[in-house]
Amino acid sequence: MLKPQLNQPHNVYNLLPLHKPFTSGHATNHSASSAYSRILRQPTSTKKSNATRARSTTGGIIKAISIPLITEATTIVQGVITIQPNISAALADGTIGAIPGDIANLLGRSFTLEIVSNDLDSNGNQKTVKAYARYVALDFDIRVYTYKCDFDIPEDFGEIGAVLVENSYSRKMFFKSIVLNNGVIFTCESWVPSKYDNPENRIFFTNKSYLPSETPDALKSLRTKDLESLRGNGQGERQSFDRIYDYDVYNDLGSPDENLSLARPVLGGDEYPYPRRCRTGRPMSPTDPLTETRTTSEFYVPIDEDFSQIKEASFAARTLFSVLHSVIPTLDAVLTDKDKGFPLFTSIDLLYNQGVNVPAPGNGIIDALPRLVKVGIDTAKTVIQFETPEAIDRDTFSWFRDEEFCRQMLAGLNPCGIQLVTEWPLVSKLDPKVYGPPESAITKEIVEEEIRGFMTLEEALEQKKLFMLDFHDLLLPYVNKVRELDGPTTLYGSRTLMFLTPAGTLRPLAIELTRPPSDEKPQWNHVYTPAWDATGAWLWKLAKAQVLAHDAGYHQLVSHWLRSHCATEPYIIATNRQLSQMHPIQRLLNPHFRYTMQINALARKSLINAGGVIESTHFPGKYSMQLCSDAYDQLWRFDHEALPADLISRGLAVEDQNAPHGVKLTIEDYPFANDGLLIWDAIKQWATSYINHYYPLAKLVESDEELQAWWYEIRTVGHGDKKDEPWWPQLKTQDDLINIVSTIMWVTSGHHAAVNFGQYDFGGFFPNRPSTARTNMPDEDPTEEEWQSFIKRPEDALLKCFPSQIQATKVMSVIDVLSSHSPDEEYIGGKIEPAWEADPTIKAAFEVFRGRLNELEGIIDSRNADPSLKNRSGAGLVPYQLLKPYSDKGVTGRGVPNSISI
């Protein structure tokens, strides 16, 4: 905190005692540090030198004397502070936005604000003026508290650059903004802890952005101090009021203190490379000193990431919390047989027609989950009834067909797994001494049998007509481990081969399933092809179910969690630690980071933890996060996360400067890529305009110490297990910065939207995307009894292979919420940030960005209406809308939020 100068001359005003704020309900007392101290305010806006009278007694004679006062001309500047109510306090009174019951406490305490000039005084000291805020009212329309304060600003004070805030309340308060009537605006959108929790004054800067080298001299120390406060010292357990960003490994997923079976390895380090998470500092487990203890309360996130306190009650994170802590335990209690499957397909239909009867929850969950929980006729009961996904509503049997199986690899939930076949034969890179012969069982003869009449294998390779979904090498090391887990479960390494037809659609050719050798059995593998006999046709359907389970697990663990949520957390931590709140790149990226750390903390607590939703419902089981670590180690590269680079790396595009987006697609009708490139181009053009405005010269990029420290920390700490990789981009020029920033913005917006908001549409009817396969293929070492059972009732074999009732309903409950948009979602290009609006050049560039995104809505609609685009238009097909920028609230299958907000 800035301390007042002690060597200033005193006058009568200085010597008067300070009054307590809110005396008589409207006092407006002021103090200041340095020579700009003003305690009493004259009724006019400027003050001149005056004589004042004082009394003195000498020998009983009272004489009037004149004491000249040296005062300066000042201007009264009024500040208006808006505070958003803490939602938990409002809910306690029954109405969001209502005045909390302890309103008397609000009127008895306040905030102290101290504005800071951009200029130093003649002695090289900061110029500051202090004022006390007074409570005014609650605005019911916008649901914010209003406070006001008056500053006496000397005429030579200079431009205002910062404000220091002290919160005298006993709890944290959420500052939305501080607006001065001279045009200066501080957009806060941040928590200010109570001074009793953190005595350090909170620093806010105006909406004007500065590179470090351009920072006004008087603000440099504040800029440094604010960043230092965000980094902390790496010691101690973090408290709910802390605003500290630091790194740690994923050592809090296991619960060995609860049960040794719930112990899990630490992710992050040489053995299990992984991105870093936010450090919480909780004590280590007495059972396992490498594991951090877990807590029943919500995991720590820095105070500014804890937006659930101020968002609407229907905020998606709160709803997800309700599902995880109310719906899931309720299902666990009702569906007591954890291994019980669905006896008939009509039993699956009942989930949508009748639902599951459960005891009436008494915690408001009915209001929080209107899509899932219905009030029964008997008020002592409620019903968890699922909405029919749009894909099934349009075409009940779409999940059964081969063309839809392939189409969803281009326009479904995981459109970033398919890759071009560039080499033949297909060969594993795994050790053959451990995993058996590396050559694939998919031979040239099998392929040519399936594509006869079109071309030879060599021609198909040359013309880029063969594509593959390849989970062979990633999954094979886990096959024997997974098969040893308790409960019905199985796993294979798999390869799925497809052919691009002249119509631009994909046709499946073969599925290879492999079991590696074990102590008891040799390697087993088999190739399945679309068949024209009953037995072969059912085996093909069962092979597809195995592959769909692999794709569902890969999607959730890699395409969704790893590539968006997990990889982004280090960007958020580094941005807050190294880029000042007045840095233009911090202000560009900040909208893309909102809510993510809180969602990730909730995932660590209940989704990806030992025994959590993912482990209990998806095929790797307890090995889920180890497999995720393998994918990070083997597959994740920052330079491949930009959409064009991702497409090129998978052989789905080649560079072509004459093409509209600089790349030519290998599959022309590839809805994810077609629409995604529109989003990517809009993002990159916006980033280009923004960055070139603040960095007109390359040397400004290289000399920006905050920016260089930010990129260094992302590479060497946040993603430190890959710090020595040669593919990390350099950061020397504007183009380097544009590509880095555009990649981060794309991953947090377009990529996440494409793999998240269609989850219920595609996975809400679980036979379309089973999260796990529970039984082996019928022809893998069957007994005579097992084989005859399959021959007599092949439908039963498929139902037994599907997830159990508890697994299916758990997944459906969670993805219903994950697919839902909050009422107050912030969409890409939808809202201009105040700091952007403050700069006319940036404001104009943003309007161009917004205009491009608005145009995308119509372009995507026209594509979905084009009958020649068979991967997105046709009988019974759900239009591909996942990358349409805007959406209504709820489960809509469209909308691209700025950030990973759910």
Short mmCIF file of C-alpha atoms in Angstrom, two decimals, residues 76-83 113 115 142 145-151 160 163 165 175-189 204-207 834:
data_model
loop_
_atom_site.label_atom_id
_atom_site.label_comp_id
_atom_site.label_asym_id
_atom_site.label_seq_id
_atom_site.Cartn_x
_atom_site.Cartn_y
_atom_site.Cartn_z
CA ILE A 76 -14.39 17.51 -7.48
CA VAL A 77 -14.58 14.23 -9.40
CA GLN A 78 -17.32 11.83 -8.48
CA GLY A 79 -16.81 8.08 -8.68
CA VAL A 80 -19.57 5.52 -9.01
CA ILE A 81 -18.75 1.98 -7.89
CA THR A 82 -20.93 -0.95 -8.89
CA ILE A 83 -20.84 -4.10 -6.78
CA LEU A 113 -10.38 4.29 -2.79
CA ILE A 115 -6.58 7.17 -7.19
CA ILE A 142 -29.36 -4.65 -13.28
CA TYR A 145 -25.20 -2.24 -5.48
CA THR A 146 -24.13 1.33 -6.12
CA TYR A 147 -21.62 3.28 -4.06
CA LYS A 148 -20.34 6.81 -4.64
CA CYS A 149 -17.32 8.79 -3.58
CA ASP A 150 -15.93 12.25 -4.27
CA PHE A 151 -12.30 13.00 -5.00
CA ILE A 160 -5.47 9.17 -13.67
CA VAL A 163 -6.93 3.11 -8.18
CA VAL A 165 -9.14 -0.25 -3.12
CA PHE A 175 -16.38 -5.03 -8.13
CA LYS A 176 -17.86 -4.65 -11.58
CA SER A 177 -16.59 -1.17 -12.35
CA ILE A 178 -15.47 2.19 -10.99
CA VAL A 179 -16.55 5.04 -13.23
CA LEU A 180 -15.42 8.63 -12.70
CA ASN A 181 -17.47 11.48 -14.09
CA ASN A 182 -14.40 12.88 -15.88
CA GLY A 183 -14.49 9.94 -18.32
CA VAL A 184 -12.03 7.65 -16.56
CA ILE A 185 -13.25 4.05 -16.30
CA PHE A 186 -11.87 1.11 -14.34
CA THR A 187 -13.47 -2.10 -15.58
CA CYS A 188 -12.85 -4.39 -12.62
CA GLU A 189 -14.95 -7.58 -12.94
CA PHE A 204 -7.01 -1.64 -10.66
CA PHE A 205 -5.79 0.12 -13.79
CA THR A 206 -7.82 2.14 -16.25
CA ASN A 207 -9.04 0.66 -19.51
CA PRO A 834 -14.42 -2.23 -22.35
#
